[in-house]
PDB file of C-alpha atoms in Angstrom:
ATOM      1  CA  UNK A  18     -83.232 -14.719  -7.529  1.00 42.00           C
ATOM      2  CA  UNK A  19     -80.540 -13.402  -5.175  1.00 40.00           C
ATOM      3  CA  UNK A  20     -77.833 -14.697  -7.533  1.00 34.00           C
ATOM      4  CA  UNK A  21     -79.348 -12.809 -10.483  1.00 35.00           C
ATOM      5  CA  UNK A  22     -79.672  -9.629  -8.423  1.00 34.00           C
ATOM      6  CA  UNK A  23     -76.050  -9.925  -7.266  1.00 29.00           C
ATOM      7  CA  UNK A  24     -74.904 -10.549 -10.840  1.00 29.00           C
ATOM      8  CA  UNK A  25     -76.787  -7.485 -12.100  1.00 26.00           C
ATOM      9  CA  UNK A  26     -75.367  -5.317  -9.318  1.00 27.00           C
ATOM     10  CA  UNK A  27     -71.832  -6.487 -10.110  1.00 29.00           C
ATOM     11  CA  UNK A  28     -72.375  -5.798 -13.835  1.00 28.00           C
ATOM     12  CA  UNK A  29     -73.755  -2.344 -13.056  1.00 34.00           C
ATOM     13  CA  UNK A  30     -70.829  -1.575 -10.730  1.00 33.00           C
ATOM     14  CA  UNK A  31     -68.334  -2.660 -13.393  1.00 30.00           C
ATOM     15  CA  UNK A  32     -70.071  -0.540 -16.023  1.00 36.00           C
ATOM     16  CA  UNK A  33     -70.123   2.539 -13.798  1.00 39.00           C
ATOM     17  CA  UNK A  34     -66.513   2.089 -12.664  1.00 40.00           C
ATOM     18  CA  UNK A  35     -65.365   1.647 -16.277  1.00 44.00           C
ATOM     19  CA  UNK A  36     -66.695   5.115 -17.045  1.00 81.00           C
ATOM     20  CA  UNK A  37     -64.666   6.612 -14.196  1.00 76.00           C
ATOM     21  CA  UNK A  38     -61.387   4.844 -14.944  1.00 90.00           C
ATOM     22  CA  UNK A  39     -58.231   6.119 -16.604  1.00 94.00           C
ATOM     23  CA  UNK A  40     -57.139   5.031 -20.093  1.00 94.00           C
ATOM     24  CA  UNK A  41     -54.184   2.645 -20.007  1.00 96.00           C
ATOM     25  CA  UNK A  42     -50.926   4.590 -20.142  1.00 96.00           C
ATOM     26  CA  UNK A  43     -52.453   7.971 -19.262  1.00 97.00           C
ATOM     27  CA  UNK A  44     -51.209   9.552 -16.040  1.00 97.00           C
ATOM     28  CA  UNK A  45     -53.311  12.222 -14.325  1.00 98.00           C
ATOM     29  CA  UNK A  46     -51.254  15.230 -13.255  1.00 97.00           C
ATOM     30  CA  UNK A  47     -49.980  15.180  -9.687  1.00 97.00           C
ATOM     31  CA  UNK A  48     -49.674  18.248  -7.503  1.00 97.00           C
ATOM     32  CA  UNK A  49     -52.819  19.858  -8.909  1.00 97.00           C
ATOM     33  CA  UNK A  50     -53.646  23.145  -7.193  1.00 97.00           C
ATOM     34  CA  UNK A  51     -57.443  23.226  -7.173  1.00 97.00           C
ATOM     35  CA  UNK A  52     -57.672  26.936  -6.411  1.00 97.00           C
ATOM     36  CA  UNK A  53     -55.551  27.758  -9.472  1.00 98.00           C
ATOM     37  CA  UNK A  54     -57.561  25.384 -11.695  1.00 98.00           C
ATOM     38  CA  UNK A  55     -60.911  26.944 -10.795  1.00 98.00           C
ATOM     39  CA  UNK A  56     -62.470  29.601 -12.999  1.00 98.00           C
ATOM     40  CA  UNK A  57     -63.098  29.820 -16.727  1.00 98.00           C
ATOM     41  CA  UNK A  58     -61.485  27.644 -19.393  1.00 98.00           C
ATOM     42  CA  UNK A  59     -62.088  27.927 -23.142  1.00 98.00           C
ATOM     43  CA  UNK A  60     -62.273  24.883 -25.370  1.00 98.00           C
ATOM     44  CA  UNK A  61     -59.660  25.258 -28.099  1.00 98.00           C
ATOM     45  CA  UNK A  62     -59.871  21.794 -29.651  1.00 98.00           C
ATOM     46  CA  UNK A  63     -61.821  18.591 -29.078  1.00 98.00           C
ATOM     47  CA  UNK A  64     -62.752  15.223 -30.402  1.00 97.00           C
ATOM     48  CA  UNK A  65     -66.442  15.771 -31.128  1.00 88.00           C
ATOM     49  CA  UNK A  66     -69.310  13.942 -29.418  1.00 88.00           C
ATOM     50  CA  UNK A  67     -73.061  14.124 -29.647  1.00 87.00           C
ATOM     51  CA  UNK A  68     -73.316  16.208 -26.469  1.00 84.00           C
ATOM     52  CA  UNK A  69     -71.216  18.957 -28.118  1.00 92.00           C
ATOM     53  CA  UNK A  70     -72.311  18.452 -31.712  1.00 91.00           C
ATOM     54  CA  UNK A  71     -72.432  21.762 -33.559  1.00 92.00           C
ATOM     55  CA  UNK A  72     -71.381  23.850 -30.558  1.00 96.00           C
ATOM     56  CA  UNK A  73     -68.900  26.697 -30.878  1.00 96.00           C
ATOM     57  CA  UNK A  74     -67.590  29.233 -28.373  1.00 97.00           C
ATOM     58  CA  UNK A  75     -67.489  26.476 -25.748  1.00 97.00           C
ATOM     59  CA  UNK A  76     -66.298  27.280 -22.249  1.00 98.00           C
ATOM     60  CA  UNK A  77     -66.335  25.660 -18.840  1.00 98.00           C
ATOM     61  CA  UNK A  78     -66.572  27.349 -15.481  1.00 98.00           C
ATOM     62  CA  UNK A  79     -65.329  25.496 -12.383  1.00 98.00           C
ATOM     63  CA  UNK A  80     -66.410  26.653  -8.922  1.00 98.00           C
ATOM     64  CA  UNK A  81     -65.471  25.024  -5.595  1.00 97.00           C
ATOM     65  CA  UNK A  82     -68.428  24.087  -3.413  1.00 97.00           C
ATOM     66  CA  UNK A  83     -68.549  23.911   0.400  1.00 96.00           C
ATOM     67  CA  UNK A  84     -68.548  20.103   0.337  1.00 96.00           C
ATOM     68  CA  UNK A  85     -65.292  19.988  -1.680  1.00 94.00           C
ATOM     69  CA  UNK A  86     -66.993  19.135  -4.955  1.00 96.00           C
ATOM     70  CA  UNK A  87     -66.719  21.360  -7.999  1.00 97.00           C
ATOM     71  CA  UNK A  88     -69.681  22.924  -9.743  1.00 98.00           C
ATOM     72  CA  UNK A  89     -69.200  22.640 -13.502  1.00 97.00           C
ATOM     73  CA  UNK A  90     -71.019  24.923 -15.937  1.00 98.00           C
ATOM     74  CA  UNK A  91     -70.411  24.188 -19.612  1.00 97.00           C
ATOM     75  CA  UNK A  92     -71.627  26.675 -22.225  1.00 96.00           C
ATOM     76  CA  UNK A  93     -71.585  26.487 -25.980  1.00 97.00           C
ATOM     77  CA  UNK A  94     -73.240  28.397 -28.780  1.00 96.00           C
ATOM     78  CA  UNK A  95     -75.563  26.474 -31.092  1.00 95.00           C
ATOM     79  CA  UNK A  96     -75.559  28.554 -34.296  1.00 93.00           C
ATOM     80  CA  UNK A  97     -78.327  26.460 -35.860  1.00 92.00           C
ATOM     81  CA  UNK A  98     -80.678  27.194 -32.952  1.00 93.00           C
ATOM     82  CA  UNK A  99     -79.270  30.697 -32.465  1.00 93.00           C
ATOM     83  CA  UNK A 100     -79.020  30.089 -28.738  1.00 94.00           C
ATOM     84  CA  UNK A 101     -76.639  29.114 -25.967  1.00 95.00           C
ATOM     85  CA  UNK A 102     -76.611  25.577 -24.617  1.00 95.00           C
ATOM     86  CA  UNK A 103     -75.779  25.330 -20.910  1.00 96.00           C
ATOM     87  CA  UNK A 104     -75.141  22.189 -18.873  1.00 95.00           C
ATOM     88  CA  UNK A 105     -74.554  22.191 -15.119  1.00 97.00           C
ATOM     89  CA  UNK A 106     -72.750  19.340 -13.445  1.00 96.00           C
ATOM     90  CA  UNK A 107     -70.842  18.264 -10.383  1.00 97.00           C
ATOM     91  CA  UNK A 108     -67.301  16.915 -10.202  1.00 97.00           C
ATOM     92  CA  UNK A 109     -65.565  15.124  -7.334  1.00 96.00           C
ATOM     93  CA  UNK A 110     -61.967  14.039  -6.957  1.00 97.00           C
ATOM     94  CA  UNK A 111     -61.266  10.327  -7.322  1.00 96.00           C
ATOM     95  CA  UNK A 112     -57.766  10.196  -5.796  1.00 92.00           C
ATOM     96  CA  UNK A 113     -57.676  13.401  -3.761  1.00 92.00           C
ATOM     97  CA  UNK A 114     -57.672  17.092  -4.639  1.00 94.00           C
ATOM     98  CA  UNK A 115     -54.021  17.145  -5.713  1.00 96.00           C
ATOM     99  CA  UNK A 116     -54.474  14.589  -8.515  1.00 97.00           C
ATOM    100  CA  UNK A 117     -56.064  15.504 -11.852  1.00 97.00           C
ATOM    101  CA  UNK A 118     -58.549  12.611 -11.876  1.00 97.00           C
ATOM    102  CA  UNK A 119     -62.136  13.614 -11.232  1.00 97.00           C
ATOM    103  CA  UNK A 120     -65.476  12.090 -11.985  1.00 96.00           C
ATOM    104  CA  UNK A 121     -68.129  14.417 -13.310  1.00 96.00           C
ATOM    105  CA  UNK A 122     -71.877  14.030 -13.569  1.00 95.00           C
ATOM    106  CA  UNK A 123     -74.397  15.976 -15.568  1.00 92.00           C
ATOM    107  CA  UNK A 124     -77.078  13.286 -15.159  1.00 85.00           C
ATOM    108  CA  UNK A 125     -77.774  12.436 -11.523  1.00 82.00           C
ATOM    109  CA  UNK A 126     -75.873   9.446 -10.181  1.00 84.00           C
ATOM    110  CA  UNK A 127     -74.025   8.658 -13.435  1.00 89.00           C
ATOM    111  CA  UNK A 128     -70.407   9.779 -13.529  1.00 93.00           C
ATOM    112  CA  UNK A 129     -67.698   9.807 -16.163  1.00 94.00           C
ATOM    113  CA  UNK A 130     -63.983  10.486 -15.902  1.00 96.00           C
ATOM    114  CA  UNK A 131     -62.422  13.910 -16.286  1.00 97.00           C
ATOM    115  CA  UNK A 132     -58.667  13.414 -16.393  1.00 98.00           C
ATOM    116  CA  UNK A 133     -56.199  16.283 -16.589  1.00 98.00           C
ATOM    117  CA  UNK A 134     -53.130  14.638 -18.138  1.00 98.00           C
ATOM    118  CA  UNK A 135     -51.309  17.794 -19.176  1.00 98.00           C
ATOM    119  CA  UNK A 136     -51.135  21.148 -17.472  1.00 98.00           C
ATOM    120  CA  UNK A 137     -49.113  24.326 -17.789  1.00 95.00           C
ATOM    121  CA  UNK A 138     -48.053  24.113 -14.154  1.00 91.00           C
ATOM    122  CA  UNK A 139     -46.311  27.501 -14.134  1.00 93.00           C
ATOM    123  CA  UNK A 140     -49.268  29.592 -15.241  1.00 95.00           C
ATOM    124  CA  UNK A 141     -52.252  27.211 -15.355  1.00 98.00           C
ATOM    125  CA  UNK A 142     -52.921  28.633 -18.832  1.00 98.00           C
ATOM    126  CA  UNK A 143     -53.389  25.325 -20.711  1.00 98.00           C
ATOM    127  CA  UNK A 144     -54.865  21.933 -19.800  1.00 98.00           C
ATOM    128  CA  UNK A 145     -55.132  18.651 -21.713  1.00 98.00           C
ATOM    129  CA  UNK A 146     -58.131  16.582 -20.659  1.00 98.00           C
ATOM    130  CA  UNK A 147     -59.443  13.141 -21.542  1.00 98.00           C
ATOM    131  CA  UNK A 148     -62.241  10.867 -20.398  1.00 96.00           C
ATOM    132  CA  UNK A 149     -62.273   7.182 -19.525  1.00 96.00           C
ATOM    133  CA  UNK A 150     -60.945   6.277 -22.993  1.00 96.00           C
ATOM    134  CA  UNK A 151     -59.088   7.919 -25.849  1.00 97.00           C
ATOM    135  CA  UNK A 152     -62.304   8.836 -27.684  1.00 96.00           C
ATOM    136  CA  UNK A 153     -62.500  11.900 -25.445  1.00 96.00           C
ATOM    137  CA  UNK A 154     -59.974  14.714 -25.741  1.00 98.00           C
ATOM    138  CA  UNK A 155     -60.012  18.440 -25.034  1.00 98.00           C
ATOM    139  CA  UNK A 156     -57.460  21.221 -25.202  1.00 98.00           C
ATOM    140  CA  UNK A 157     -58.469  23.969 -22.766  1.00 98.00           C
ATOM    141  CA  UNK A 158     -57.033  27.445 -22.367  1.00 98.00           C
ATOM    142  CA  UNK A 159     -57.625  30.416 -20.092  1.00 98.00           C
ATOM    143  CA  UNK A 160     -58.007  32.555 -23.210  1.00 98.00           C
ATOM    144  CA  UNK A 161     -60.166  31.936 -26.284  1.00 97.00           C
ATOM    145  CA  UNK A 162     -57.116  32.195 -28.570  1.00 96.00           C
ATOM    146  CA  UNK A 163     -53.816  30.317 -28.397  1.00 98.00           C
ATOM    147  CA  UNK A 164     -50.585  30.502 -30.327  1.00 97.00           C
ATOM    148  CA  UNK A 165     -49.749  28.110 -33.154  1.00 98.00           C
ATOM    149  CA  UNK A 166     -46.953  26.797 -30.913  1.00 97.00           C
ATOM    150  CA  UNK A 167     -49.399  25.969 -28.079  1.00 98.00           C
ATOM    151  CA  UNK A 168     -51.669  24.105 -30.500  1.00 98.00           C
ATOM    152  CA  UNK A 169     -48.696  22.236 -31.992  1.00 98.00           C
ATOM    153  CA  UNK A 170     -47.528  21.242 -28.494  1.00 98.00           C
ATOM    154  CA  UNK A 171     -51.001  19.912 -27.705  1.00 98.00           C
ATOM    155  CA  UNK A 172     -51.140  17.878 -30.921  1.00 98.00           C
ATOM    156  CA  UNK A 173     -47.669  16.463 -30.294  1.00 98.00           C
ATOM    157  CA  UNK A 174     -48.501  15.418 -26.717  1.00 98.00           C
ATOM    158  CA  UNK A 175     -51.886  13.967 -27.724  1.00 98.00           C
ATOM    159  CA  UNK A 176     -50.315  11.864 -30.500  1.00 98.00           C
ATOM    160  CA  UNK A 177     -47.587  10.692 -28.099  1.00 98.00           C
ATOM    161  CA  UNK A 178     -50.331   9.581 -25.680  1.00 98.00           C
ATOM    162  CA  UNK A 179     -52.025   7.528 -28.412  1.00 98.00           C
ATOM    163  CA  UNK A 180     -54.923   9.786 -29.420  1.00 98.00           C
ATOM    164  CA  UNK A 181     -56.142   9.666 -33.022  1.00 97.00           C
ATOM    165  CA  UNK A 182     -56.405  13.291 -34.126  1.00 98.00           C
ATOM    166  CA  UNK A 183     -58.015  12.673 -37.527  1.00 97.00           C
ATOM    167  CA  UNK A 184     -61.348  14.000 -36.250  1.00 96.00           C
ATOM    168  CA  UNK A 185     -59.960  16.815 -34.081  1.00 97.00           C
ATOM    169  CA  UNK A 186     -62.108  19.944 -34.208  1.00 97.00           C
ATOM    170  CA  UNK A 187     -60.686  23.407 -33.687  1.00 97.00           C
ATOM    171  CA  UNK A 188     -63.403  25.241 -31.807  1.00 97.00           C
ATOM    172  CA  UNK A 189     -64.592  28.593 -33.143  1.00 96.00           C
ATOM    173  CA  UNK A 190     -64.129  31.051 -30.295  1.00 97.00           C
ATOM    174  CA  UNK A 191     -64.945  34.208 -32.269  1.00 93.00           C
ATOM    175  CA  UNK A 192     -67.594  36.513 -30.778  1.00 90.00           C
ATOM    176  CA  UNK A 193     -71.224  35.720 -31.571  1.00 83.00           C
ATOM    177  CA  UNK A 194     -72.439  38.297 -34.112  1.00 78.00           C
ATOM    178  CA  UNK A 195     -74.784  40.812 -32.555  1.00 71.00           C
ATOM    179  CA  UNK A 196     -73.844  39.954 -28.946  1.00 68.00           C
TER     180      UNK A 196
END
């Protein structure tokens, strides 16, 4: 019985750690300034997933907590429901606060990777983010609109890093009518 329990614990640990790893070949940014990264980011483009299905006007708010973790508040507008969807989570640094590799949880003890692999280090205006594999990709900006050049730079970098952009969604950031 102890062998089975140990085996199950090892399998569970491997599963959980796989979700907080870094895709092969992706390098998290170094020299991250947490204070400059905090605040509001708008989702410009993404590879879609069920947890964001149908959402537009998506933004994320990052707020430093007393324990060094980051409170994450994601918001997106669900036009079909005519309402805002809000998810609160918690992120912690994996390799220290100066490296863009965090693990984030919206569901209790279960974490997944949040990896900043590209960042406008001069102005902290743009960030390229992935998860534990290349099925997850986001282009974030401090403003809801970006230039064609900024979007082209993102696409070029994402392709160079091995992301398949066939299913890339450009997120509608226009104001919600009537609000």
